[in-house]
mmCIF file of N, CA, C and O in Angstrom:
data_model
loop_
_atom_site.group_PDB
_atom_site.id
_atom_site.type_symbol
_atom_site.label_atom_id
_atom_site.label_comp_id
_atom_site.label_asym_id
_atom_site.label_seq_id
_atom_site.Cartn_x
_atom_site.Cartn_y
_atom_site.Cartn_z
ATOM 1 N N MET A 161 -20.730 0.557 30.414
ATOM 2 C CA MET A 161 -19.769 0.128 29.790
ATOM 3 C C MET A 161 -19.456 1.034 28.027
ATOM 4 O O MET A 161 -20.250 1.161 27.688
ATOM 5 N N SER A 162 -18.536 1.792 28.253
ATOM 6 C CA SER A 162 -17.877 2.568 27.539
ATOM 7 C C SER A 162 -16.411 2.597 26.777
ATOM 8 O O SER A 162 -16.288 1.757 26.873
ATOM 9 N N ILE A 163 -17.277 2.596 24.573
ATOM 10 C CA ILE A 163 -16.089 2.735 24.329
ATOM 11 C C ILE A 163 -15.518 4.244 23.519
ATOM 12 O O ILE A 163 -16.369 4.454 22.946
ATOM 13 N N LYS A 164 -14.227 3.755 23.051
ATOM 14 C CA LYS A 164 -13.251 5.147 22.984
ATOM 15 C C LYS A 164 -13.357 4.706 21.028
ATOM 16 O O LYS A 164 -12.567 3.772 21.635
ATOM 17 N N ILE A 165 -13.610 5.490 20.582
ATOM 18 C CA ILE A 165 -13.358 5.679 19.031
ATOM 19 C C ILE A 165 -12.751 6.926 18.622
ATOM 20 O O ILE A 165 -13.683 7.671 18.524
ATOM 21 N N MET A 166 -12.320 6.515 17.135
ATOM 22 C CA MET A 166 -10.816 7.250 16.992
ATOM 23 C C MET A 166 -11.217 7.000 15.658
ATOM 24 O O MET A 166 -11.009 6.012 15.065
ATOM 25 N N SER A 167 -10.990 8.325 14.337
ATOM 26 C CA SER A 167 -10.613 8.596 13.467
ATOM 27 C C SER A 167 -9.977 9.339 13.037
ATOM 28 O O SER A 167 -9.348 10.299 13.566
ATOM 29 N N PHE A 168 -8.022 8.562 12.152
ATOM 30 C CA PHE A 168 -7.335 9.082 12.148
ATOM 31 C C PHE A 168 -6.872 8.984 10.488
ATOM 32 O O PHE A 168 -6.616 8.059 10.075
ATOM 33 N N ASN A 169 -6.581 10.325 10.022
ATOM 34 C CA ASN A 169 -6.386 9.792 8.159
ATOM 35 C C ASN A 169 -4.700 9.950 8.133
ATOM 36 O O ASN A 169 -4.549 10.942 8.382
ATOM 37 N N LEU A 170 -3.981 9.111 8.611
ATOM 38 C CA LEU A 170 -2.363 8.679 8.304
ATOM 39 C C LEU A 170 -2.242 10.119 7.388
ATOM 40 O O LEU A 170 -0.998 10.138 6.894
ATOM 41 N N ARG A 171 -3.087 10.369 6.007
ATOM 42 C CA ARG A 171 -2.788 11.157 4.888
ATOM 43 C C ARG A 171 -1.062 10.023 4.571
ATOM 44 O O ARG A 171 -0.158 10.099 4.782
ATOM 45 N N TYR A 172 -2.332 10.099 3.369
ATOM 46 C CA TYR A 172 -0.786 9.423 1.255
ATOM 47 C C TYR A 172 0.599 9.863 2.011
ATOM 48 O O TYR A 172 0.610 10.435 2.287
ATOM 49 N N ASP A 173 1.401 8.345 2.117
ATOM 50 C CA ASP A 173 2.967 8.887 2.279
ATOM 51 C C ASP A 173 3.581 9.341 1.268
ATOM 52 O O ASP A 173 3.456 8.454 0.132
ATOM 53 N N THR A 174 3.965 10.163 1.295
ATOM 54 C CA THR A 174 5.127 11.530 -0.051
ATOM 55 C C THR A 174 6.354 11.770 0.344
ATOM 56 O O THR A 174 5.986 12.382 0.863
ATOM 57 N N GLU A 175 7.301 11.231 -0.014
ATOM 58 C CA GLU A 175 8.834 12.021 0.223
ATOM 59 C C GLU A 175 8.141 13.398 -0.037
ATOM 60 O O GLU A 175 9.233 14.463 0.205
ATOM 61 N N SER A 176 7.550 14.386 -0.687
ATOM 62 C CA SER A 176 7.162 15.724 -1.228
ATOM 63 C C SER A 176 7.145 16.530 -0.688
ATOM 64 O O SER A 176 7.135 17.728 -0.234
ATOM 65 N N ASP A 177 6.652 15.498 1.016
ATOM 66 C CA ASP A 177 6.063 16.623 1.985
ATOM 67 C C ASP A 177 7.195 17.021 2.587
ATOM 68 O O ASP A 177 6.634 17.852 3.803
ATOM 69 N N GLY A 178 8.126 16.712 2.597
ATOM 70 C CA GLY A 178 9.451 16.660 3.307
ATOM 71 C C GLY A 178 9.328 16.367 4.784
ATOM 72 O O GLY A 178 8.860 15.240 4.953
ATOM 73 N N ILE A 179 9.421 17.930 5.273
ATOM 74 C CA ILE A 179 9.341 16.953 6.720
ATOM 75 C C ILE A 179 7.852 17.460 7.636
ATOM 76 O O ILE A 179 7.879 16.514 8.670
ATOM 77 N N ASN A 180 7.355 17.387 6.346
ATOM 78 C CA ASN A 180 5.250 16.474 6.927
ATOM 79 C C ASN A 180 5.604 14.602 6.459
ATOM 80 O O ASN A 180 4.549 14.688 6.471
ATOM 81 N N SER A 181 6.633 14.745 5.933
ATOM 82 C CA SER A 181 6.402 13.357 5.486
ATOM 83 C C SER A 181 5.706 11.940 6.083
ATOM 84 O O SER A 181 6.367 12.393 7.743
ATOM 85 N N PHE A 182 5.829 11.213 5.941
ATOM 86 C CA PHE A 182 4.845 10.222 7.294
ATOM 87 C C PHE A 182 6.349 9.680 8.154
ATOM 88 O O PHE A 182 6.084 9.442 9.108
ATOM 89 N N THR A 183 6.755 9.671 7.526
ATOM 90 C CA THR A 183 8.219 9.444 8.138
ATOM 91 C C THR A 183 8.963 9.931 9.057
ATOM 92 O O THR A 183 9.047 9.690 10.428
ATOM 93 N N LYS A 184 8.862 11.246 8.893
ATOM 94 C CA LYS A 184 8.871 12.330 9.959
ATOM 95 C C LYS A 184 7.749 12.817 10.802
ATOM 96 O O LYS A 184 8.118 12.796 12.525
ATOM 97 N N ARG A 185 6.839 11.753 10.774
ATOM 98 C CA ARG A 185 5.156 11.982 11.409
ATOM 99 C C ARG A 185 4.785 10.998 12.692
ATOM 100 O O ARG A 185 4.386 11.338 13.521
ATOM 101 N N PHE A 186 5.751 9.637 11.799
ATOM 102 C CA PHE A 186 5.049 8.348 12.725
ATOM 103 C C PHE A 186 5.204 8.520 14.504
ATOM 104 O O PHE A 186 4.768 8.241 14.815
ATOM 105 N N ASP A 187 6.447 9.238 14.939
ATOM 106 C CA ASP A 187 6.253 8.781 16.198
ATOM 107 C C ASP A 187 5.286 10.415 16.783
ATOM 108 O O ASP A 187 4.235 9.821 17.026
ATOM 109 N N ARG A 188 5.079 11.392 15.683
ATOM 110 C CA ARG A 188 3.312 12.317 16.388
ATOM 111 C C ARG A 188 2.190 11.547 16.427
ATOM 112 O O ARG A 188 1.394 11.219 17.191
ATOM 113 N N VAL A 189 2.301 10.402 15.123
ATOM 114 C CA VAL A 189 1.189 9.770 15.333
ATOM 115 C C VAL A 189 0.896 8.561 16.145
ATOM 116 O O VAL A 189 0.095 8.458 16.828
ATOM 117 N N LEU A 190 2.561 7.563 16.599
ATOM 118 C CA LEU A 190 1.824 6.979 17.459
ATOM 119 C C LEU A 190 1.459 7.039 18.566
ATOM 120 O O LEU A 190 1.518 7.020 19.581
ATOM 121 N N ASN A 191 1.857 8.865 19.225
ATOM 122 C CA ASN A 191 2.084 9.334 20.527
ATOM 123 C C ASN A 191 0.808 10.172 20.403
ATOM 124 O O ASN A 191 0.338 9.795 21.535
ATOM 125 N N THR A 192 -0.438 9.975 19.642
ATOM 126 C CA THR A 192 -1.082 10.839 20.162
ATOM 127 C C THR A 192 -2.005 9.177 20.268
ATOM 128 O O THR A 192 -2.818 9.178 20.613
ATOM 129 N N ILE A 193 -1.638 8.153 19.071
ATOM 130 C CA ILE A 193 -3.301 7.094 19.280
ATOM 131 C C ILE A 193 -2.375 6.905 20.626
ATOM 132 O O ILE A 193 -3.367 6.604 21.520
ATOM 133 N N ARG A 194 -1.470 6.841 21.561
ATOM 134 C CA ARG A 194 -1.512 6.252 23.012
ATOM 135 C C ARG A 194 -2.029 6.827 23.550
ATOM 136 O O ARG A 194 -2.037 6.966 24.849
ATOM 137 N N THR A 195 -2.187 8.940 23.277
ATOM 138 C CA THR A 195 -2.510 9.266 24.081
ATOM 139 C C THR A 195 -4.344 9.507 24.605
ATOM 140 O O THR A 195 -4.746 9.261 25.082
ATOM 141 N N GLU A 196 -5.225 8.946 23.352
ATOM 142 C CA GLU A 196 -5.657 8.965 23.413
ATOM 143 C C GLU A 196 -6.726 8.061 23.721
ATOM 144 O O GLU A 196 -7.640 7.870 24.213
ATOM 145 N N ASN A 197 -5.815 6.910 23.781
ATOM 146 C CA ASN A 197 -5.765 5.736 24.426
ATOM 147 C C ASN A 197 -7.214 5.187 23.793
ATOM 148 O O ASN A 197 -8.439 4.597 24.372
ATOM 149 N N ALA A 198 -7.116 4.930 22.848
ATOM 150 C CA ALA A 198 -8.783 4.942 22.067
ATOM 151 C C ALA A 198 -9.488 2.824 21.309
ATOM 152 O O ALA A 198 -8.073 2.078 21.835
ATOM 153 N N ASP A 199 -10.366 2.457 21.866
ATOM 154 C CA ASP A 199 -10.645 1.029 21.774
ATOM 155 C C ASP A 199 -10.967 1.072 19.926
ATOM 156 O O ASP A 199 -10.316 -0.548 20.205
ATOM 157 N N ILE A 200 -10.807 1.679 19.556
ATOM 158 C CA ILE A 200 -11.304 1.184 18.054
ATOM 159 C C ILE A 200 -10.544 2.339 16.801
ATOM 160 O O ILE A 200 -10.885 3.421 17.633
ATOM 161 N N ILE A 201 -9.977 1.833 16.048
ATOM 162 C CA ILE A 201 -9.559 3.431 15.359
ATOM 163 C C ILE A 201 -9.317 2.818 13.921
ATOM 164 O O ILE A 201 -9.741 2.359 13.168
ATOM 165 N N GLY A 202 -10.186 4.298 13.059
ATOM 166 C CA GLY A 202 -10.224 4.355 11.846
ATOM 167 C C GLY A 202 -8.981 4.678 10.747
ATOM 168 O O GLY A 202 -9.707 5.726 11.274
ATOM 169 N N PHE A 203 -8.293 3.673 10.442
ATOM 170 C CA PHE A 203 -7.218 5.221 9.649
ATOM 171 C C PHE A 203 -7.972 4.487 8.204
ATOM 172 O O PHE A 203 -8.317 3.972 7.338
ATOM 173 N N GLN A 204 -7.594 5.836 7.894
ATOM 174 C CA GLN A 204 -7.818 6.532 6.231
ATOM 175 C C GLN A 204 -6.369 6.573 5.501
ATOM 176 O O GLN A 204 -5.306 7.469 6.284
ATOM 177 N N GLU A 205 -6.215 7.164 4.784
ATOM 178 C CA GLU A 205 -5.374 6.720 3.114
ATOM 179 C C GLU A 205 -3.605 5.992 4.270
ATOM 180 O O GLU A 205 -2.635 6.056 4.102
ATOM 181 N N VAL A 206 -3.938 4.815 4.510
ATOM 182 C CA VAL A 206 -2.783 3.957 4.688
ATOM 183 C C VAL A 206 -1.958 3.000 3.039
ATOM 184 O O VAL A 206 -3.342 2.021 3.088
ATOM 185 N N THR A 207 -1.396 3.211 3.462
ATOM 186 C CA THR A 207 -0.166 2.867 1.938
ATOM 187 C C THR A 207 0.510 1.167 3.000
ATOM 188 O O THR A 207 0.015 1.297 4.225
ATOM 189 N N ASP A 208 0.720 0.466 1.788
ATOM 190 C CA ASP A 208 1.368 -0.494 2.289
ATOM 191 C C ASP A 208 3.138 -0.620 3.395
ATOM 192 O O ASP A 208 2.275 -1.314 4.409
ATOM 193 N N SER A 209 3.483 0.333 2.667
ATOM 194 C CA SER A 209 4.472 0.907 4.146
ATOM 195 C C SER A 209 4.070 0.977 5.234
ATOM 196 O O SER A 209 4.592 1.347 6.212
ATOM 197 N N MET A 210 2.804 1.914 5.436
ATOM 198 C CA MET A 210 2.265 2.817 6.598
ATOM 199 C C MET A 210 1.582 2.101 7.696
ATOM 200 O O MET A 210 1.711 1.458 8.183
ATOM 201 N N ARG A 211 0.369 0.852 6.424
ATOM 202 C CA ARG A 211 0.280 -0.056 6.827
ATOM 203 C C ARG A 211 1.480 -1.065 8.055
ATOM 204 O O ARG A 211 0.979 -1.355 9.183
ATOM 205 N N SER A 212 2.285 -1.779 7.890
ATOM 206 C CA SER A 212 3.391 -2.946 8.133
ATOM 207 C C SER A 212 3.848 -1.872 9.171
ATOM 208 O O SER A 212 4.372 -2.646 10.079
ATOM 209 N N ARG A 213 4.448 -0.411 9.679
ATOM 210 C CA ARG A 213 4.821 0.246 10.137
ATOM 211 C C ARG A 213 3.960 0.813 11.233
ATOM 212 O O ARG A 213 4.342 0.083 12.282
ATOM 213 N N VAL A 214 2.534 0.661 11.382
ATOM 214 C CA VAL A 214 1.862 1.085 12.403
ATOM 215 C C VAL A 214 1.273 -0.744 12.798
ATOM 216 O O VAL A 214 1.147 -0.508 14.463
ATOM 217 N N ARG A 215 1.216 -1.321 12.414
ATOM 218 C CA ARG A 215 1.030 -2.904 12.576
ATOM 219 C C ARG A 215 2.147 -2.908 13.729
ATOM 220 O O ARG A 215 1.836 -3.425 14.308
ATOM 221 N N THR A 216 3.168 -2.868 13.155
ATOM 222 C CA THR A 216 3.949 -3.825 13.802
ATOM 223 C C THR A 216 4.417 -3.017 15.131
ATOM 224 O O THR A 216 4.556 -3.552 16.174
ATOM 225 N N ALA A 217 4.268 -1.374 15.057
ATOM 226 C CA ALA A 217 4.432 -0.455 16.730
ATOM 227 C C ALA A 217 3.516 -0.891 17.574
ATOM 228 O O ALA A 217 4.068 -0.574 18.646
ATOM 229 N N LEU A 218 2.117 -1.434 16.825
ATOM 230 C CA LEU A 218 1.221 -1.232 18.145
ATOM 231 C C LEU A 218 0.604 -3.317 18.044
ATOM 232 O O LEU A 218 -0.182 -2.607 19.310
ATOM 233 N N SER A 219 1.783 -3.419 17.694
ATOM 234 C CA SER A 219 0.933 -4.996 17.606
ATOM 235 C C SER A 219 0.853 -5.692 18.795
ATOM 236 O O SER A 219 -0.114 -6.580 19.295
ATOM 237 N N GLY A 220 1.517 -5.107 19.800
ATOM 238 C CA GLY A 220 0.828 -6.201 21.660
ATOM 239 C C GLY A 220 -0.025 -4.778 21.785
ATOM 240 O O GLY A 220 -1.545 -5.559 22.713
ATOM 241 N N GLU A 221 -0.984 -4.022 21.493
ATOM 242 C CA GLU A 221 -2.384 -2.389 22.079
ATOM 243 C C GLU A 221 -3.244 -3.353 21.382
ATOM 244 O O GLU A 221 -4.160 -3.554 21.732
ATOM 245 N N TYR A 222 -2.553 -3.168 19.494
ATOM 246 C CA TYR A 222 -3.954 -3.628 18.781
ATOM 247 C C TYR A 222 -3.803 -4.822 18.397
ATOM 248 O O TYR A 222 -2.885 -5.170 17.693
ATOM 249 N N ALA A 223 -5.330 -5.266 17.465
ATOM 250 C CA ALA A 223 -5.555 -6.251 15.990
ATOM 251 C C ALA A 223 -6.010 -5.386 15.262
ATOM 252 O O ALA A 223 -6.860 -4.255 15.225
ATOM 253 N N PHE A 224 -5.611 -5.679 14.177
ATOM 254 C CA PHE A 224 -6.243 -5.668 12.528
ATOM 255 C C PHE A 224 -6.860 -5.869 12.087
ATOM 256 O O PHE A 224 -6.732 -6.974 11.425
ATOM 257 N N LEU A 225 -7.903 -5.300 11.154
ATOM 258 C CA LEU A 225 -8.417 -5.377 9.979
ATOM 259 C C LEU A 225 -7.936 -4.361 8.906
ATOM 260 O O LEU A 225 -8.115 -3.456 9.719
ATOM 261 N N GLY A 226 -7.993 -4.905 7.966
ATOM 262 C CA GLY A 226 -7.942 -4.478 6.424
ATOM 263 C C GLY A 226 -6.729 -5.020 5.295
ATOM 264 O O GLY A 226 -5.962 -5.577 6.065
ATOM 265 N N CYS A 227 -7.123 -4.063 4.466
ATOM 266 C CA CYS A 227 -6.006 -4.666 2.680
ATOM 267 C C CYS A 227 -6.248 -3.771 2.059
ATOM 268 O O CYS A 227 -7.396 -2.874 2.219
ATOM 269 N N GLY A 228 -5.571 -3.309 1.375
ATOM 270 C CA GLY A 228 -5.934 -2.237 0.373
ATOM 271 C C GLY A 228 -6.344 -3.035 -0.667
ATOM 272 O O GLY A 228 -7.112 -3.712 -1.116
ATOM 273 N N ARG A 229 -6.881 -2.061 -1.538
ATOM 274 C CA ARG A 229 -7.721 -1.862 -2.470
ATOM 275 C C ARG A 229 -7.257 -2.356 -4.291
ATOM 276 O O ARG A 229 -7.896 -2.742 -4.422
ATOM 277 N N ASP A 230 -5.711 -2.850 -4.104
ATOM 278 C CA ASP A 230 -6.307 -3.608 -5.495
ATOM 279 C C ASP A 230 -6.474 -4.784 -5.552
ATOM 280 O O ASP A 230 -6.691 -5.123 -4.571
ATOM 281 N N ARG A 231 -5.996 -5.139 -6.783
ATOM 282 C CA ARG A 231 -6.944 -6.633 -6.698
ATOM 283 C C ARG A 231 -6.252 -8.225 -5.426
ATOM 284 O O ARG A 231 -6.530 -8.698 -5.075
ATOM 285 N N ASN A 232 -4.475 -7.574 -5.597
ATOM 286 C CA ASN A 232 -3.606 -8.396 -4.811
ATOM 287 C C ASN A 232 -4.009 -8.075 -3.078
ATOM 288 O O ASN A 232 -3.311 -8.758 -2.713
ATOM 289 N N TYR A 233 -4.460 -7.316 -3.243
ATOM 290 C CA TYR A 233 -4.874 -7.333 -1.185
ATOM 291 C C TYR A 233 -4.442 -5.763 -0.791
ATOM 292 O O TYR A 233 -3.961 -5.651 0.179
ATOM 293 N N LYS A 234 -2.948 -5.315 -1.938
ATOM 294 C CA LYS A 234 -2.279 -4.449 -1.765
ATOM 295 C C LYS A 234 -2.872 -2.991 -1.921
ATOM 296 O O LYS A 234 -3.576 -2.714 -2.682
ATOM 297 N N GLY A 235 -1.727 -2.304 -1.943
ATOM 298 C CA GLY A 235 -2.697 -0.507 -2.221
ATOM 299 C C GLY A 235 -2.732 -0.022 -0.734
ATOM 300 O O GLY A 235 -3.028 -0.423 0.193
ATOM 301 N N GLU A 236 -3.179 1.689 -1.250
ATOM 302 C CA GLU A 236 -3.711 2.035 -0.089
ATOM 303 C C GLU A 236 -5.914 1.092 0.345
ATOM 304 O O GLU A 236 -5.938 0.824 -0.502
ATOM 305 N N ALA A 237 -5.081 1.732 1.497
ATOM 306 C CA ALA A 237 -6.375 1.309 2.596
ATOM 307 C C ALA A 237 -7.029 1.883 3.587
ATOM 308 O O ALA A 237 -6.489 3.354 3.652
ATOM 309 N N MET A 238 -8.114 1.367 4.075
ATOM 310 C CA MET A 238 -8.322 1.690 5.434
ATOM 311 C C MET A 238 -8.586 0.522 5.672
ATOM 312 O O MET A 238 -9.013 -0.156 5.900
ATOM 313 N N LEU A 239 -7.991 0.953 7.503
ATOM 314 C CA LEU A 239 -7.006 -0.104 8.181
ATOM 315 C C LEU A 239 -8.257 -0.228 9.571
ATOM 316 O O LEU A 239 -8.730 1.302 10.337
ATOM 317 N N ILE A 240 -8.228 -1.304 10.747
ATOM 318 C CA ILE A 240 -9.129 -0.828 11.271
ATOM 319 C C ILE A 240 -8.640 -1.536 12.499
ATOM 320 O O ILE A 240 -8.083 -2.534 12.151
ATOM 321 N N ALA A 241 -7.996 -0.802 13.613
ATOM 322 C CA ALA A 241 -7.338 -1.664 14.992
ATOM 323 C C ALA A 241 -7.865 -1.379 16.443
ATOM 324 O O ALA A 241 -9.383 -0.780 16.638
ATOM 325 N N TYR A 242 -7.858 -2.414 16.853
ATOM 326 C CA TYR A 242 -9.385 -2.956 18.256
ATOM 327 C C TYR A 242 -8.327 -3.486 18.814
ATOM 328 O O TYR A 242 -7.520 -4.667 18.372
ATOM 329 N N ARG A 243 -8.668 -3.337 20.367
ATOM 330 C CA ARG A 243 -8.476 -3.599 20.946
ATOM 331 C C ARG A 243 -9.249 -4.679 21.423
ATOM 332 O O ARG A 243 -10.156 -5.001 21.478
ATOM 333 N N PRO A 244 -8.112 -5.781 21.385
ATOM 334 C CA PRO A 244 -8.989 -7.180 21.231
ATOM 335 C C PRO A 244 -9.776 -7.921 22.703
ATOM 336 O O PRO A 244 -11.096 -8.788 22.881
ATOM 337 N N GLU A 245 -9.548 -7.146 23.993
ATOM 338 C CA GLU A 245 -10.085 -7.336 25.316
ATOM 339 C C GLU A 245 -11.186 -6.737 24.878
ATOM 340 O O GLU A 245 -12.296 -7.203 26.071
#
């Protein structure tokens, strides 16, 4: 049995990034994830809105672990996605 593991720095989401903002990169992010077809993905620099978008887009493919670092479990986080099977 082999397991493919991927690390993916989503890069903090800020509109001042212009054409490189997460909103504009999101489709490329999903394409990369689906192309690589990893069993486990470790995401870095994930904001609340990014976490929500990624979880929604990949909900049928991956399960998720992780929460933000703030006291209310929101805020920038590291997120783990894994294929339940």
